[in-house]
Short mmCIF file of C-alpha atoms and ligand atoms in Angstrom, two decimals:
data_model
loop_
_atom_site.label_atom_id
_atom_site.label_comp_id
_atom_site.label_asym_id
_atom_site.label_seq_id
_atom_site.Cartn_x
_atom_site.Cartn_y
_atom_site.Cartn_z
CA UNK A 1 -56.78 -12.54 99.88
CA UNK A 2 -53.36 -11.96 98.34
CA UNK A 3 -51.25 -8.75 98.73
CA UNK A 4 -48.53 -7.58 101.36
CA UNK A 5 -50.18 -7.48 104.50
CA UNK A 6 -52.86 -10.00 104.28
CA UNK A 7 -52.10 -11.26 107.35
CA UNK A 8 -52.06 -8.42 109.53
CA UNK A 9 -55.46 -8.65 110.87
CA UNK A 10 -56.66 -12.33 109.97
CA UNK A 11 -59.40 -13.55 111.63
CA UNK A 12 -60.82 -10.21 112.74
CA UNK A 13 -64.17 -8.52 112.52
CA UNK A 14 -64.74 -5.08 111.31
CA UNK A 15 -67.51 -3.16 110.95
CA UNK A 16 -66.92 0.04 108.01
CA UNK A 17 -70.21 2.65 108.43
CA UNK A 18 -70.58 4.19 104.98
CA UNK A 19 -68.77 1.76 103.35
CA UNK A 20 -70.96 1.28 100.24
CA UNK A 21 -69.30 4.64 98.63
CA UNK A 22 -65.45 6.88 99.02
CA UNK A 23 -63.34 6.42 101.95
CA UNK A 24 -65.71 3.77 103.59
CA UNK A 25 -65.37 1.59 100.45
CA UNK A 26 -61.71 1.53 100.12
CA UNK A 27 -61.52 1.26 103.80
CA UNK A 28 -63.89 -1.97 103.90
CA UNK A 29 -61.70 -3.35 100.61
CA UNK A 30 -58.29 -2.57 102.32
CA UNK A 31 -59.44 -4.07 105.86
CA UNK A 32 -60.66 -6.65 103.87
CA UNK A 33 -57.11 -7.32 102.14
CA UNK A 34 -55.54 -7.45 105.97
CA UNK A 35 -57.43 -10.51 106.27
CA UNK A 36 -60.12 -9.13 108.52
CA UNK A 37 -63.97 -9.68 107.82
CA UNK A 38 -65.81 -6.89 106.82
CA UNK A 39 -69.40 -5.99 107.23
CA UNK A 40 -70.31 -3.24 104.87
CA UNK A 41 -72.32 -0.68 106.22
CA UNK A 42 -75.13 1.41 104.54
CA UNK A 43 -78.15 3.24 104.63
CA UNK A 44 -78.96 3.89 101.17
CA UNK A 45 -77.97 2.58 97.86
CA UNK A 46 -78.16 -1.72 99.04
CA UNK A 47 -77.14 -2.58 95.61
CA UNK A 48 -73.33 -0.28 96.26
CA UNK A 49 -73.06 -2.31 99.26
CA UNK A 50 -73.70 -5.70 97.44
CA UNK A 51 -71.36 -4.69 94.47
CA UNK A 52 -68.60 -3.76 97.37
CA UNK A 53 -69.28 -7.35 99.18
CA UNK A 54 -69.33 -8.89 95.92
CA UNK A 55 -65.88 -7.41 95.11
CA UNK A 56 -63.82 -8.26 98.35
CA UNK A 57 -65.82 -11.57 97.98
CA UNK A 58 -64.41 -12.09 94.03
CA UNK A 59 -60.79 -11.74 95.93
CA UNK A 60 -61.13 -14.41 98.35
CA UNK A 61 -62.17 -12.21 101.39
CA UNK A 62 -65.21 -12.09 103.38
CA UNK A 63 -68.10 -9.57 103.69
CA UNK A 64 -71.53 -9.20 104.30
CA UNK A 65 -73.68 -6.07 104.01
CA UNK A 66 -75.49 -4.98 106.71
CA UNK A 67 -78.27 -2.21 106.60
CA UNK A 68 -78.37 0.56 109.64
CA UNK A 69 -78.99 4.30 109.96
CA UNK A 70 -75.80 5.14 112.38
CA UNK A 71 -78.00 8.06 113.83
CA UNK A 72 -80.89 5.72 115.03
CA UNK A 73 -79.94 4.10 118.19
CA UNK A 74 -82.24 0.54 117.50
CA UNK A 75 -81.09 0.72 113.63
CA UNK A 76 -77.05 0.74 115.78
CA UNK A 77 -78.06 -1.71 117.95
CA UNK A 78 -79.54 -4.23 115.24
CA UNK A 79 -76.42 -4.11 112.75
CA UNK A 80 -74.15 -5.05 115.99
CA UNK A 81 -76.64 -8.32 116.42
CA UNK A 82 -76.36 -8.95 113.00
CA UNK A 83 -72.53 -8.92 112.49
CA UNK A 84 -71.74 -10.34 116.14
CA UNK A 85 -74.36 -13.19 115.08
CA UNK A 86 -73.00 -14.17 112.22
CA UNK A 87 -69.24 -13.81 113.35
CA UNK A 88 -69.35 -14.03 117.08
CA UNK A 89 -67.78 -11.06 117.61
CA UNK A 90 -66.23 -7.51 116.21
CA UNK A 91 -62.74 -6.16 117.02
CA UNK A 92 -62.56 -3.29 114.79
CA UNK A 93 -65.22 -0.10 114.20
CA UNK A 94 -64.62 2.66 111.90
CA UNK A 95 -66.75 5.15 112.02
CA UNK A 96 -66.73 6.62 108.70
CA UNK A 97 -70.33 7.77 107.55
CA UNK A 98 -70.67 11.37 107.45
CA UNK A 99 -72.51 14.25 105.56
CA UNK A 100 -72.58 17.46 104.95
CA UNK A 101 -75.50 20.29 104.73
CA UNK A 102 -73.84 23.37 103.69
CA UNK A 103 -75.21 26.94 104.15
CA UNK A 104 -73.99 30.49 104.93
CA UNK A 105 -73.90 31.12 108.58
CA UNK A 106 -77.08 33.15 108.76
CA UNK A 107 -79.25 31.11 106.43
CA UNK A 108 -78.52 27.36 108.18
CA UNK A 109 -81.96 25.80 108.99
CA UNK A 110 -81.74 23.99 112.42
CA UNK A 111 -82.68 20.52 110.36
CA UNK A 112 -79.07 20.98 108.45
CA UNK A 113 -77.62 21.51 111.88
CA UNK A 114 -79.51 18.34 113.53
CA UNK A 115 -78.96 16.20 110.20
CA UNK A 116 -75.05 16.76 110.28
CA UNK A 117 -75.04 16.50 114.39
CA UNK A 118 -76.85 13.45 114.23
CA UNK A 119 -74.76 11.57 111.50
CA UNK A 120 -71.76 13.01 111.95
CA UNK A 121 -71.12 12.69 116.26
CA UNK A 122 -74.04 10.85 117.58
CA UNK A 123 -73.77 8.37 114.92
CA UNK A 124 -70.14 7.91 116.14
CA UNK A 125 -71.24 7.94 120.04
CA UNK A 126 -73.71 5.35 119.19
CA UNK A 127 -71.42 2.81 117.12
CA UNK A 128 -68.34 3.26 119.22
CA UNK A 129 -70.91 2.71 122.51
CA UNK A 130 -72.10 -0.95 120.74
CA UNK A 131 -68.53 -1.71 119.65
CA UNK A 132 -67.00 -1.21 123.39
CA UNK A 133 -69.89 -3.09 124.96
CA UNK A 134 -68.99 -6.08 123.11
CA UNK A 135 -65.17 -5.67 123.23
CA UNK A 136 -65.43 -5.41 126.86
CA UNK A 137 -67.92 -8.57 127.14
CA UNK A 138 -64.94 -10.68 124.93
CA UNK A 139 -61.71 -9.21 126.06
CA UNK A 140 -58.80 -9.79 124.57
CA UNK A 141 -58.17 -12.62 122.49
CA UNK A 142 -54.45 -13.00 122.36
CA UNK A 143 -54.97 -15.13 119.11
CA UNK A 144 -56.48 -12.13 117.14
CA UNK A 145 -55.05 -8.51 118.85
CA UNK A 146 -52.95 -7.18 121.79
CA UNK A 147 -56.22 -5.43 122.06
CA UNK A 148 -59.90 -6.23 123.03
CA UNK A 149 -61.03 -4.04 120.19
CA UNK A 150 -60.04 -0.94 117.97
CA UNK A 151 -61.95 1.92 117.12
CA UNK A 152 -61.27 4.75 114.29
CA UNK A 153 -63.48 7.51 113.57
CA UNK A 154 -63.10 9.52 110.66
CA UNK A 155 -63.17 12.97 111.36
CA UNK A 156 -61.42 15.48 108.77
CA UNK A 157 -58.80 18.23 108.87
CA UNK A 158 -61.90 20.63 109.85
CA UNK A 159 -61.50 19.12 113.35
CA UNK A 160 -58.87 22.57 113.59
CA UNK A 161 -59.07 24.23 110.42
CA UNK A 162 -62.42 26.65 111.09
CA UNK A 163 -64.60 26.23 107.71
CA UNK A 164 -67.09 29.40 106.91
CA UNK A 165 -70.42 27.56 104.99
CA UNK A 166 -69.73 24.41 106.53
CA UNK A 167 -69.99 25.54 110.33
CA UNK A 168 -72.30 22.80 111.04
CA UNK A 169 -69.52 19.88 109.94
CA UNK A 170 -66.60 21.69 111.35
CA UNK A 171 -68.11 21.89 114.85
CA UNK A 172 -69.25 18.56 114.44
CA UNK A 173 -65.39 16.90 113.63
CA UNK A 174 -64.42 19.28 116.18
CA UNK A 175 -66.64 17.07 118.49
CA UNK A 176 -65.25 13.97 116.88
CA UNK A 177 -62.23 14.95 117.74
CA UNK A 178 -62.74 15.30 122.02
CA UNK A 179 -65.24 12.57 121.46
CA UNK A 180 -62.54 10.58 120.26
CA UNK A 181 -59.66 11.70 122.62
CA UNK A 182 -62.04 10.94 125.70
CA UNK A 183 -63.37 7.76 124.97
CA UNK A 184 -59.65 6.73 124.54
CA UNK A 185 -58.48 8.04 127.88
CA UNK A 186 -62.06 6.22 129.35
CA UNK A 187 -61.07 2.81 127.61
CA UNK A 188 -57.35 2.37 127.27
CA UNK A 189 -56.69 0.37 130.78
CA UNK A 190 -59.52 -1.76 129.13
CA UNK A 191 -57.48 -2.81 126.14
CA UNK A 192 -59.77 -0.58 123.78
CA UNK A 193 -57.74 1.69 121.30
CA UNK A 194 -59.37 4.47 119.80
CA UNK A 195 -58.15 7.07 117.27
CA UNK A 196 -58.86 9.65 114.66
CA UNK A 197 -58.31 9.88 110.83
CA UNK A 198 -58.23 13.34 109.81
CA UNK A 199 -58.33 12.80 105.51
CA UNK A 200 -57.89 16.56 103.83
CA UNK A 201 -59.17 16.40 100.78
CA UNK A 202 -60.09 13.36 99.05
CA UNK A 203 -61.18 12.42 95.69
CA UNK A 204 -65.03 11.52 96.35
CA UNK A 205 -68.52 12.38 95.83
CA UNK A 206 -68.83 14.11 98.67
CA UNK A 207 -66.30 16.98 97.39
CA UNK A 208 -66.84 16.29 93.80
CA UNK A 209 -67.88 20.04 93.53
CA UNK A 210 -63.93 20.55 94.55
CA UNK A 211 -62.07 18.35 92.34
CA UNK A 212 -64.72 17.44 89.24
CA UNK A 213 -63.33 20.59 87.03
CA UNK A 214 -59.84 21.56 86.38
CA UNK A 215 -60.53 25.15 87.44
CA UNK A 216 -61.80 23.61 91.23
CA UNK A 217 -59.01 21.14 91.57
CA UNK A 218 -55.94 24.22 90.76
CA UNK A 219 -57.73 26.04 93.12
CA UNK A 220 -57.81 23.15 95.85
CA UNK A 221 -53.89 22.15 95.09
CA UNK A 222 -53.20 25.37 96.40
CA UNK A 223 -54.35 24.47 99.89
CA UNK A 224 -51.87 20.96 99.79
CA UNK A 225 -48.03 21.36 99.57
CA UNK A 226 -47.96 18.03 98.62
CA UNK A 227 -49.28 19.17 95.22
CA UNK A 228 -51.69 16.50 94.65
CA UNK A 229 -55.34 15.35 95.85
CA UNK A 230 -55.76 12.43 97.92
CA UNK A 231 -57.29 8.83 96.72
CA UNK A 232 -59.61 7.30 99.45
CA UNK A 233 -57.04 4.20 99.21
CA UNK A 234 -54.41 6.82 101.28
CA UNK A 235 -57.03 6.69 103.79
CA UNK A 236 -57.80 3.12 103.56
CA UNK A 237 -53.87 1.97 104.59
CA UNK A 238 -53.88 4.82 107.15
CA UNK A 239 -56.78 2.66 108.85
CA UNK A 240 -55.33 -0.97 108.60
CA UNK A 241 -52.42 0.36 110.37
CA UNK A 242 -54.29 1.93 113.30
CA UNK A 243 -56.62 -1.26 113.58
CA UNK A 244 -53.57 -3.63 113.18
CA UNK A 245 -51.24 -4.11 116.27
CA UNK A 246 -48.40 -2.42 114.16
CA UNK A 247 -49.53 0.72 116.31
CA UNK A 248 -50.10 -1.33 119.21
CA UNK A 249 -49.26 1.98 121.29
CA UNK A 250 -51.00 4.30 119.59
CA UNK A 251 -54.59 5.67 121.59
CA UNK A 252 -56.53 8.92 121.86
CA UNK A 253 -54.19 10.41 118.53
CA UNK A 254 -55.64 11.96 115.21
CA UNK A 255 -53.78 10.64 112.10
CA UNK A 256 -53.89 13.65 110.03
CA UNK A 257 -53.80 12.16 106.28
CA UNK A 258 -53.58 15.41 104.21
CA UNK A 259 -50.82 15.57 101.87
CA UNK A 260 -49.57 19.22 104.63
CA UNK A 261 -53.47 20.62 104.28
CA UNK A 262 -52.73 21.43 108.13
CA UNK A 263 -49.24 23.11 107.81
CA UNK A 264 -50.39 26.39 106.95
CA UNK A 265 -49.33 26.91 103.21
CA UNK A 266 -50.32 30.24 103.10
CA UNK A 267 -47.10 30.95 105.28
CA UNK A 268 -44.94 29.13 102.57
CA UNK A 269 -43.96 32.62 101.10
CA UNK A 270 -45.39 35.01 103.38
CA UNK A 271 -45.19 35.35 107.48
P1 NAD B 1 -69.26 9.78 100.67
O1 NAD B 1 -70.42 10.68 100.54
O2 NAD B 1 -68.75 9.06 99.45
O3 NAD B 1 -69.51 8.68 101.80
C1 NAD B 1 -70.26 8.91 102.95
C2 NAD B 1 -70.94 7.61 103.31
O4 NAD B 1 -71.70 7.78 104.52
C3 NAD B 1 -71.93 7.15 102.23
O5 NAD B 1 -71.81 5.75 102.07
C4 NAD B 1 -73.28 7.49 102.86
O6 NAD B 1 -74.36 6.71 102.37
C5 NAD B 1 -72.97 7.19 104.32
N1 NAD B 1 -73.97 7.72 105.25
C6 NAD B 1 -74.51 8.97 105.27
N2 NAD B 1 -75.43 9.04 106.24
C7 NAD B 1 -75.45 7.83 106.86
C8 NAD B 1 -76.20 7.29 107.93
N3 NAD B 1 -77.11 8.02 108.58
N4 NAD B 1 -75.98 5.99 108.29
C9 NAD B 1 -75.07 5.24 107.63
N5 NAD B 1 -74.33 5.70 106.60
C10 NAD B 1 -74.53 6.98 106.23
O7 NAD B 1 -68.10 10.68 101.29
P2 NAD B 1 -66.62 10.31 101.79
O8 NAD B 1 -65.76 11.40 101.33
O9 NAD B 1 -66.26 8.92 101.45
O10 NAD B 1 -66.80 10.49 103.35
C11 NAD B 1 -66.48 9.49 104.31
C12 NAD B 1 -66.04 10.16 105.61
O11 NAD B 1 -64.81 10.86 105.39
C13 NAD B 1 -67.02 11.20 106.16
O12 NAD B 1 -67.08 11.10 107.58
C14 NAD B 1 -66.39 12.52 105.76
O13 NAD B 1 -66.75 13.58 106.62
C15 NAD B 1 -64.92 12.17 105.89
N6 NAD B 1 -64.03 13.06 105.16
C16 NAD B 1 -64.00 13.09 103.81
C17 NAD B 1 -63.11 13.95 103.15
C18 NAD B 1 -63.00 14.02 101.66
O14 NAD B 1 -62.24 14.86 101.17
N7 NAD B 1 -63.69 13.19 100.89
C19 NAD B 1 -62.28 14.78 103.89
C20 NAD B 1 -62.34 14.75 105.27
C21 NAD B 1 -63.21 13.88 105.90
#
């Protein structure tokens, strides 16, 4: 693959949950353009996850797609077989599926609690689980990484900014976030590197409500000092740099990626 840092993680495996649509996409294509192989993740929508292998493929990288439900524990443990089959091994995770199941407070139905739980935290606890058995069975390979293995989990700026209707995905990134800080502390004399992405908000169908008219994206650039909404490719060179050894000291830390969603901007003129 061609581009500026196409070296930076040659010869490594990845595996990108979600990666057939948004952040996960651009994340699998920008790993991809590191040098690293990437298997795309998905759960619906096959033919998304063939067009995104078929891409990185048309630019000289490597990818295969690989089908798993991150919230099913022998769908989890299958991909992993698949990918460490194929390619021996993985050194990189990101766990970037997630949904959301909005509803006021009072009206949430358990189910859009479970379903968001389930995706959003276990589905992370169960990747990140496979991915540190199998860095820990390899070690480091001083050839590929400083460390046996990297892990990044995409949480969201509603790991501390408290979100009324969405209660059931802000306590979940919440989790991602101490989820994410303790497996780090557990793992780090192992070699194992794990941190967050926090992404405010970026352009994808997830949000489209939020951006799709010009009426809902003047309303959202007032929660960004930086005046403009984020491109899942600002999120996608966050993550090469936490899975390359260019933060080679960096565990247990949330990257927040949010153009200042997180610096208050309410208190820009008052306070
Ligand atoms: P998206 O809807 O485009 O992508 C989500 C992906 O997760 C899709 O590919 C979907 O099929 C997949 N997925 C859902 N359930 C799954 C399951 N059970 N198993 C495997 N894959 C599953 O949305 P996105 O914006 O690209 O979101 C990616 C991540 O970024 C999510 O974790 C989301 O919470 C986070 N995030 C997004 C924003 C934003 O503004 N877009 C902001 C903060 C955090």
């Amino acid at each position: 693959m061609s581009g500026q840092q196409a070296d930076l993680l040659s010869g490594q495996r990845a595996i990108v949950t979600g990666a057939n649509s948004g952040i996960g996409e651009a994340v699998a294509k920008g790993l991809a353009g590191a040098g690293a192989k990437v298997a795309v993740n998905y759960v619906v929508n096959e033919a998304e996850a063939q067009r995104v292998v078929a891409e990185i493929e048309a630019l000289g990288g490597e990818a295969m797609a690989v089908y798993a439900d991150v919230s099913n524990e022998a769908d989890v443990e299958k991909m992993f077989e698949q990918v460490i089959g194929a390619w021996q091994s993985v050194d990189i995770l990101v766990n970037n599926a997630g949904i959301q199941r909005d509803a006021a407070f009072v009206d949430m139905s358990l189910d859009q609690w479970n379903k968001v739980m389930d995706v959003n935290l276990t589905g992370q606890f169960l990747c990140t689980r496979a991915a540190a058995r199998e860095f820990l069975r390899r070690g480091v390979d001083s050839s590929l990484s400083c460390a046996a293995g990297k892990v990044i989990c995409m949480s969201s700026v509603h790991e501390v900014i408290p979100w009324a209707g969405h209660v059931n995905y802000a306590a979940s990134k919440g989790g991602v976030m101490m989820f994410m800080q303790s497996v780090a502390q557990e793992l780090a004399h192992q070699k194992i590197r794990v941190n967050g992405i926090a992404p405010g908000a970026i352009k994808t169908p997830i949000n489209r409500s939020a951006w799709e008219t010009p009426e809902a994206a003047a309303s959202l650039l007032e929660l960004i000092p930086y005046e403009r909404i984020g491109e899942p490719d600002d999120i996608a060179k966050a993550t090469v740099w936490l899975a390359s050894d260019q933060s080679d000291y960096v565990t247990g830390t949330t990257l927040f990626v949010d153009g200042g969603m997180t610096l208050y901007p309410g208190f820009r003129e008052g306070g």
